[in-house]
Amino acid sequence: SGRTDTGKVRGHNEDAVLIRDDVGLSVVADGLGGHSAGDYASQMIVERLGHLRRPDNVHDFIEAIEDTLESINAELRRTAYERGVDLIGSTVAILVHHSDYMLCGWVGDSRVYCFEEGRLRQATRDHAHGAEDDVTHISTKDGDRPGPQPGGGVLTRAIGAEERLFVDWVVAARRPGVQFLLCSDGVNKEMTDRELEAAFRTDTTPPTLIGSIFETSLARGARDNVSAVVVRLAA
């Protein structure tokens, strides 16, 4: 089950989600807030990944995903140059199903969580440093882009930000009953990991859990776009 919402503060939604049970692929993309055409970037990611066919070999599928993201990275950089804007980019969180394990991929600070045996853990590690706030910034070597205000979070990686793109991957358990949450940072701005874990313990199906996460996030003001996908593994 998945959902995306503009939230209560942003003027438009720069997030996008993808659920393709037919090929075992789930995606959450978060266009960079405060930058030009973040929604263009996130939609490009889910649309192009949404058209992928899955080969028999999972490693070939991962390679196809990475090739697609690298192509998008190059295209976003060209588009930003042509439009004369600083950056058009997005973060992404990816979950790929395999018969023996799960693969979690990510770029930026969109997250994948794993819930098993009553405990929630973050499977990914944010490509960011510093405290988080409502504005996402990109760390650059040339120093010609405006930096964050004191206390602001700084992304160290995003699609469309640098010439070369690196996607990180981790392997997770693939057992009946294990659940995964993919989310943009709009969820983390409104709910702590402990609160998310409590929601997983209370809401046992993906649709009810998605409903609970969005009800809480929206009730607390939803300062950013809010997007999440929940996957529960069957037998």
mmCIF file of C-alpha atoms in Angstrom:
data_model
loop_
_atom_site.group_PDB
_atom_site.id
_atom_site.type_symbol
_atom_site.label_atom_id
_atom_site.label_comp_id
_atom_site.label_asym_id
_atom_site.label_seq_id
_atom_site.Cartn_x
_atom_site.Cartn_y
_atom_site.Cartn_z
ATOM 1 C CA SER A 1 0.000 0.000 0.000
ATOM 2 C CA GLY A 2 1.276 3.477 -0.812
ATOM 3 C CA ARG A 3 0.241 7.114 -0.700
ATOM 4 C CA THR A 4 1.590 10.604 -1.284
ATOM 5 C CA ASP A 5 0.170 13.916 -0.049
ATOM 6 C CA THR A 6 1.124 17.551 -0.573
ATOM 7 C CA GLY A 7 0.852 18.206 3.165
ATOM 8 C CA LYS A 8 -0.382 21.342 4.907
ATOM 9 C CA VAL A 9 2.377 23.839 4.043
ATOM 10 C CA ARG A 10 3.897 23.156 0.615
ATOM 11 C CA GLY A 11 2.232 24.648 -2.445
ATOM 12 C CA HIS A 12 2.588 21.504 -4.551
ATOM 13 C CA ASN A 13 3.695 17.899 -4.248
ATOM 14 C CA GLU A 14 7.279 17.134 -5.295
ATOM 15 C CA ASP A 15 7.085 13.480 -4.132
ATOM 16 C CA ALA A 16 6.133 10.422 -6.158
ATOM 17 C CA VAL A 17 5.569 6.745 -5.333
ATOM 18 C CA LEU A 18 5.629 3.531 -7.355
ATOM 19 C CA ILE A 19 4.311 0.052 -6.474
ATOM 20 C CA ARG A 20 4.878 -2.723 -8.998
ATOM 21 C CA ASP A 21 4.021 -6.045 -7.417
ATOM 22 C CA ASP A 22 4.312 -7.671 -10.845
ATOM 23 C CA VAL A 23 8.092 -7.165 -10.850
ATOM 24 C CA GLY A 24 8.667 -6.877 -7.099
ATOM 25 C CA LEU A 25 9.585 -3.191 -7.076
ATOM 26 C CA SER A 26 8.573 -0.338 -4.767
ATOM 27 C CA VAL A 27 9.875 3.244 -4.943
ATOM 28 C CA VAL A 28 9.541 6.560 -3.122
ATOM 29 C CA ALA A 29 11.116 9.635 -4.744
ATOM 30 C CA ASP A 30 11.364 13.065 -3.124
ATOM 31 C CA GLY A 31 12.017 16.026 -5.413
ATOM 32 C CA LEU A 32 14.305 18.490 -3.695
ATOM 33 C CA GLY A 33 12.275 21.100 -1.853
ATOM 34 C CA GLY A 34 13.189 24.687 -2.581
ATOM 35 C CA HIS A 35 14.689 23.826 -5.973
ATOM 36 C CA SER A 36 13.240 24.161 -9.458
ATOM 37 C CA ALA A 37 11.088 21.326 -10.802
ATOM 38 C CA GLY A 38 11.516 18.802 -8.004
ATOM 39 C CA ASP A 39 8.231 17.233 -9.076
ATOM 40 C CA TYR A 40 9.607 16.861 -12.602
ATOM 41 C CA ALA A 41 12.564 14.894 -11.213
ATOM 42 C CA SER A 42 10.576 12.591 -8.919
ATOM 43 C CA GLN A 43 7.964 11.834 -11.580
ATOM 44 C CA MET A 44 10.682 11.004 -14.094
ATOM 45 C CA ILE A 45 12.139 8.476 -11.654
ATOM 46 C CA VAL A 46 8.895 6.591 -10.975
ATOM 47 C CA GLU A 47 7.757 6.712 -14.607
ATOM 48 C CA ARG A 48 10.997 5.312 -16.011
ATOM 49 C CA LEU A 49 11.428 2.691 -13.307
ATOM 50 C CA GLY A 50 7.770 1.850 -13.790
ATOM 51 C CA HIS A 51 8.441 0.820 -17.398
ATOM 52 C CA LEU A 52 11.247 -1.591 -16.580
ATOM 53 C CA ARG A 53 10.860 -5.253 -17.367
ATOM 54 C CA ARG A 54 12.288 -7.702 -14.888
ATOM 55 C CA PRO A 55 14.854 -10.176 -16.211
ATOM 56 C CA ASP A 56 15.242 -13.608 -14.616
ATOM 57 C CA ASN A 57 18.478 -12.644 -12.876
ATOM 58 C CA VAL A 58 17.995 -10.197 -9.993
ATOM 59 C CA HIS A 59 21.477 -8.768 -10.528
ATOM 60 C CA ASP A 60 20.510 -7.849 -14.084
ATOM 61 C CA PHE A 61 17.413 -6.127 -12.670
ATOM 62 C CA ILE A 62 19.520 -4.109 -10.218
ATOM 63 C CA GLU A 63 21.829 -3.155 -13.068
ATOM 64 C CA ALA A 64 18.831 -1.998 -15.136
ATOM 65 C CA ILE A 65 17.605 0.108 -12.206
ATOM 66 C CA GLU A 66 21.015 1.711 -11.767
ATOM 67 C CA ASP A 67 21.384 2.338 -15.507
ATOM 68 C CA THR A 68 17.973 4.034 -15.519
ATOM 69 C CA LEU A 69 18.868 6.249 -12.551
ATOM 70 C CA GLU A 70 22.222 7.160 -14.112
ATOM 71 C CA SER A 71 20.436 8.165 -17.315
ATOM 72 C CA ILE A 72 17.979 10.276 -15.318
ATOM 73 C CA ASN A 73 20.862 11.854 -13.405
ATOM 74 C CA ALA A 74 22.490 12.958 -16.660
ATOM 75 C CA GLU A 75 19.218 14.217 -18.112
ATOM 76 C CA LEU A 76 18.358 16.254 -15.011
ATOM 77 C CA ARG A 77 21.768 17.888 -15.113
ATOM 78 C CA ARG A 78 21.324 18.782 -18.795
ATOM 79 C CA THR A 79 17.844 20.144 -18.158
ATOM 80 C CA ALA A 80 19.038 22.263 -15.251
ATOM 81 C CA TYR A 81 21.812 23.688 -17.448
ATOM 82 C CA GLU A 82 19.399 24.434 -20.294
ATOM 83 C CA ARG A 83 16.949 26.156 -17.956
ATOM 84 C CA GLY A 84 19.699 28.109 -16.263
ATOM 85 C CA VAL A 85 18.801 26.824 -12.806
ATOM 86 C CA ASP A 86 21.082 25.621 -10.062
ATOM 87 C CA LEU A 87 19.660 22.132 -9.608
ATOM 88 C CA ILE A 88 16.817 19.819 -10.568
ATOM 89 C CA GLY A 89 17.055 16.712 -8.418
ATOM 90 C CA SER A 90 15.477 14.066 -6.248
ATOM 91 C CA THR A 91 16.221 11.506 -3.585
ATOM 92 C CA VAL A 92 14.989 7.930 -3.972
ATOM 93 C CA ALA A 93 14.331 4.842 -1.844
ATOM 94 C CA ILE A 94 13.926 1.464 -3.566
ATOM 95 C CA LEU A 95 12.839 -2.012 -2.453
ATOM 96 C CA VAL A 96 13.411 -5.027 -4.710
ATOM 97 C CA HIS A 97 11.898 -8.450 -3.949
ATOM 98 C CA HIS A 98 13.847 -11.665 -4.431
ATOM 99 C CA SER A 99 12.786 -15.197 -3.510
ATOM 100 C CA ASP A 100 15.570 -15.440 -0.894
ATOM 101 C CA TYR A 101 16.136 -11.850 0.263
ATOM 102 C CA MET A 102 15.169 -8.208 -0.172
ATOM 103 C CA LEU A 103 17.351 -5.454 -1.605
ATOM 104 C CA CYS A 104 17.088 -1.879 -0.341
ATOM 105 C CA GLY A 105 18.627 0.859 -2.482
ATOM 106 C CA TRP A 106 18.760 4.576 -1.893
ATOM 107 C CA VAL A 107 20.176 7.948 -2.856
ATOM 108 C CA GLY A 108 19.769 10.827 -0.411
ATOM 109 C CA ASP A 109 17.660 10.857 2.749
ATOM 110 C CA SER A 110 14.528 8.993 1.689
ATOM 111 C CA ARG A 111 14.499 5.905 3.891
ATOM 112 C CA VAL A 112 13.727 2.199 4.001
ATOM 113 C CA TYR A 113 12.777 0.678 7.362
ATOM 114 C CA CYS A 114 12.428 -3.003 8.230
ATOM 115 C CA PHE A 115 9.981 -4.231 10.891
ATOM 116 C CA GLU A 116 10.567 -7.750 12.218
ATOM 117 C CA GLU A 117 9.779 -9.491 15.525
ATOM 118 C CA GLY A 118 8.290 -6.326 16.982
ATOM 119 C CA ARG A 119 11.283 -4.103 16.246
ATOM 120 C CA LEU A 120 11.723 -1.370 13.662
ATOM 121 C CA ARG A 121 15.169 -0.571 12.278
ATOM 122 C CA GLN A 122 16.334 1.767 9.572
ATOM 123 C CA ALA A 123 17.844 -0.358 6.811
ATOM 124 C CA THR A 124 19.291 2.607 4.915
ATOM 125 C CA ARG A 125 21.632 5.329 6.072
ATOM 126 C CA ASP A 126 20.870 8.938 5.128
ATOM 127 C CA HIS A 127 23.248 10.572 2.689
ATOM 128 C CA ALA A 128 23.172 13.716 4.787
ATOM 129 C CA HIS A 129 24.886 15.448 7.661
ATOM 130 C CA GLY A 130 23.752 18.099 10.108
ATOM 131 C CA ALA A 131 20.322 18.585 11.657
ATOM 132 C CA GLU A 132 17.209 18.385 9.525
ATOM 133 C CA ASP A 133 14.841 21.267 8.872
ATOM 134 C CA ASP A 134 12.233 22.156 6.292
ATOM 135 C CA VAL A 135 14.750 22.977 3.574
ATOM 136 C CA THR A 136 16.944 20.447 1.785
ATOM 137 C CA HIS A 137 20.337 21.632 0.554
ATOM 138 C CA ILE A 138 23.044 20.020 -1.540
ATOM 139 C CA SER A 139 26.637 19.940 -0.359
ATOM 140 C CA THR A 140 29.015 20.999 -3.157
ATOM 141 C CA LYS A 141 32.760 21.188 -3.584
ATOM 142 C CA ASP A 142 32.821 24.413 -5.559
ATOM 143 C CA GLY A 143 31.056 26.401 -2.854
ATOM 144 C CA ASP A 144 29.156 28.636 -5.282
ATOM 145 C CA ARG A 145 25.705 27.511 -4.154
ATOM 146 C CA PRO A 146 24.013 29.081 -1.128
ATOM 147 C CA GLY A 147 24.444 27.010 2.000
ATOM 148 C CA PRO A 148 21.870 26.252 4.678
ATOM 149 C CA GLN A 149 21.061 28.446 7.614
ATOM 150 C CA PRO A 150 22.492 27.325 10.975
ATOM 151 C CA GLY A 151 20.905 24.036 12.022
ATOM 152 C CA GLY A 152 19.875 23.090 8.494
ATOM 153 C CA GLY A 153 20.309 19.591 7.098
ATOM 154 C CA VAL A 154 22.672 19.036 4.162
ATOM 155 C CA LEU A 155 22.261 16.297 1.596
ATOM 156 C CA THR A 156 25.523 14.778 0.431
ATOM 157 C CA ARG A 157 24.004 12.811 -2.457
ATOM 158 C CA ALA A 158 21.003 13.176 -4.772
ATOM 159 C CA ILE A 159 19.983 12.255 -8.297
ATOM 160 C CA GLY A 160 20.783 15.223 -10.519
ATOM 161 C CA ALA A 161 23.339 16.752 -8.157
ATOM 162 C CA GLU A 162 26.686 15.433 -9.368
ATOM 163 C CA GLU A 163 28.132 14.142 -12.631
ATOM 164 C CA ARG A 164 28.549 10.602 -11.274
ATOM 165 C CA LEU A 165 25.742 8.847 -9.440
ATOM 166 C CA PHE A 166 26.281 6.215 -6.765
ATOM 167 C CA VAL A 167 23.389 4.083 -5.488
ATOM 168 C CA ASP A 168 23.901 2.269 -2.176
ATOM 169 C CA TRP A 169 22.341 -1.163 -1.563
ATOM 170 C CA VAL A 170 21.831 -3.357 1.494
ATOM 171 C CA VAL A 171 20.365 -6.847 1.835
ATOM 172 C CA ALA A 172 17.451 -7.470 4.203
ATOM 173 C CA ALA A 173 15.567 -10.543 5.414
ATOM 174 C CA ARG A 174 12.883 -12.122 3.306
ATOM 175 C CA ARG A 175 10.618 -13.989 5.736
ATOM 176 C CA PRO A 176 6.818 -14.183 6.049
ATOM 177 C CA GLY A 177 5.432 -11.339 8.131
ATOM 178 C CA VAL A 178 8.411 -9.018 7.724
ATOM 179 C CA GLN A 179 7.304 -5.515 6.783
ATOM 180 C CA PHE A 180 9.086 -2.641 5.056
ATOM 181 C CA LEU A 181 8.416 1.087 5.053
ATOM 182 C CA LEU A 182 9.736 3.358 2.318
ATOM 183 C CA CYS A 183 9.230 7.047 3.064
ATOM 184 C CA SER A 184 10.248 10.576 2.201
ATOM 185 C CA ASP A 185 11.625 12.790 4.959
ATOM 186 C CA GLY A 186 8.199 14.391 5.289
ATOM 187 C CA VAL A 187 7.258 11.385 7.441
ATOM 188 C CA ASN A 188 10.343 11.688 9.658
ATOM 189 C CA LYS A 189 9.649 15.370 10.266
ATOM 190 C CA GLU A 190 6.355 14.473 11.937
ATOM 191 C CA MET A 191 6.959 11.025 13.498
ATOM 192 C CA THR A 192 9.889 9.599 15.435
ATOM 193 C CA ASP A 193 11.214 6.097 14.794
ATOM 194 C CA ARG A 194 9.717 5.017 18.112
ATOM 195 C CA GLU A 195 6.302 6.269 17.019
ATOM 196 C CA LEU A 196 6.617 4.484 13.688
ATOM 197 C CA GLU A 197 7.525 1.269 15.509
ATOM 198 C CA ALA A 198 4.444 1.629 17.725
ATOM 199 C CA ALA A 199 2.296 2.092 14.621
ATOM 200 C CA PHE A 200 3.690 -1.109 13.113
ATOM 201 C CA ARG A 201 2.814 -3.001 16.291
ATOM 202 C CA THR A 202 -0.751 -1.677 16.279
ATOM 203 C CA ASP A 203 -1.644 -1.612 12.573
ATOM 204 C CA THR A 204 -1.003 -5.051 11.101
ATOM 205 C CA THR A 205 -1.922 -4.506 7.429
ATOM 206 C CA PRO A 206 -0.259 -2.144 4.939
ATOM 207 C CA PRO A 207 -3.419 -0.086 4.237
ATOM 208 C CA THR A 208 -4.176 0.484 7.938
ATOM 209 C CA LEU A 209 -0.556 1.350 8.657
ATOM 210 C CA ILE A 210 -0.427 3.829 5.770
ATOM 211 C CA GLY A 211 -3.651 5.361 7.077
ATOM 212 C CA SER A 212 -2.190 5.719 10.561
ATOM 213 C CA ILE A 213 1.043 7.313 9.345
ATOM 214 C CA PHE A 214 -0.787 9.867 7.218
ATOM 215 C CA GLU A 215 -3.381 10.629 9.874
ATOM 216 C CA THR A 216 -0.634 11.440 12.382
ATOM 217 C CA SER A 217 1.550 13.365 9.933
ATOM 218 C CA LEU A 218 -1.302 15.507 8.646
ATOM 219 C CA ALA A 219 -2.639 16.148 12.154
ATOM 220 C CA ARG A 220 0.764 17.482 13.175
ATOM 221 C CA GLY A 221 0.880 19.994 10.352
ATOM 222 C CA ALA A 222 2.660 18.023 7.598
ATOM 223 C CA ARG A 223 5.290 20.697 7.000
ATOM 224 C CA ASP A 224 6.603 18.845 3.965
ATOM 225 C CA ASN A 225 5.146 16.558 1.304
ATOM 226 C CA VAL A 226 4.379 13.188 2.888
ATOM 227 C CA SER A 227 4.951 9.917 1.014
ATOM 228 C CA ALA A 228 5.143 6.303 2.141
ATOM 229 C CA VAL A 229 4.883 2.734 0.863
ATOM 230 C CA VAL A 230 4.401 -0.274 3.144
ATOM 231 C CA VAL A 231 5.188 -3.807 1.992
ATOM 232 C CA ARG A 232 4.271 -6.875 4.046
ATOM 233 C CA LEU A 233 5.742 -10.206 2.973
ATOM 234 C CA ALA A 234 3.298 -13.095 2.694
ATOM 235 C CA ALA A 235 4.189 -16.771 3.017
#
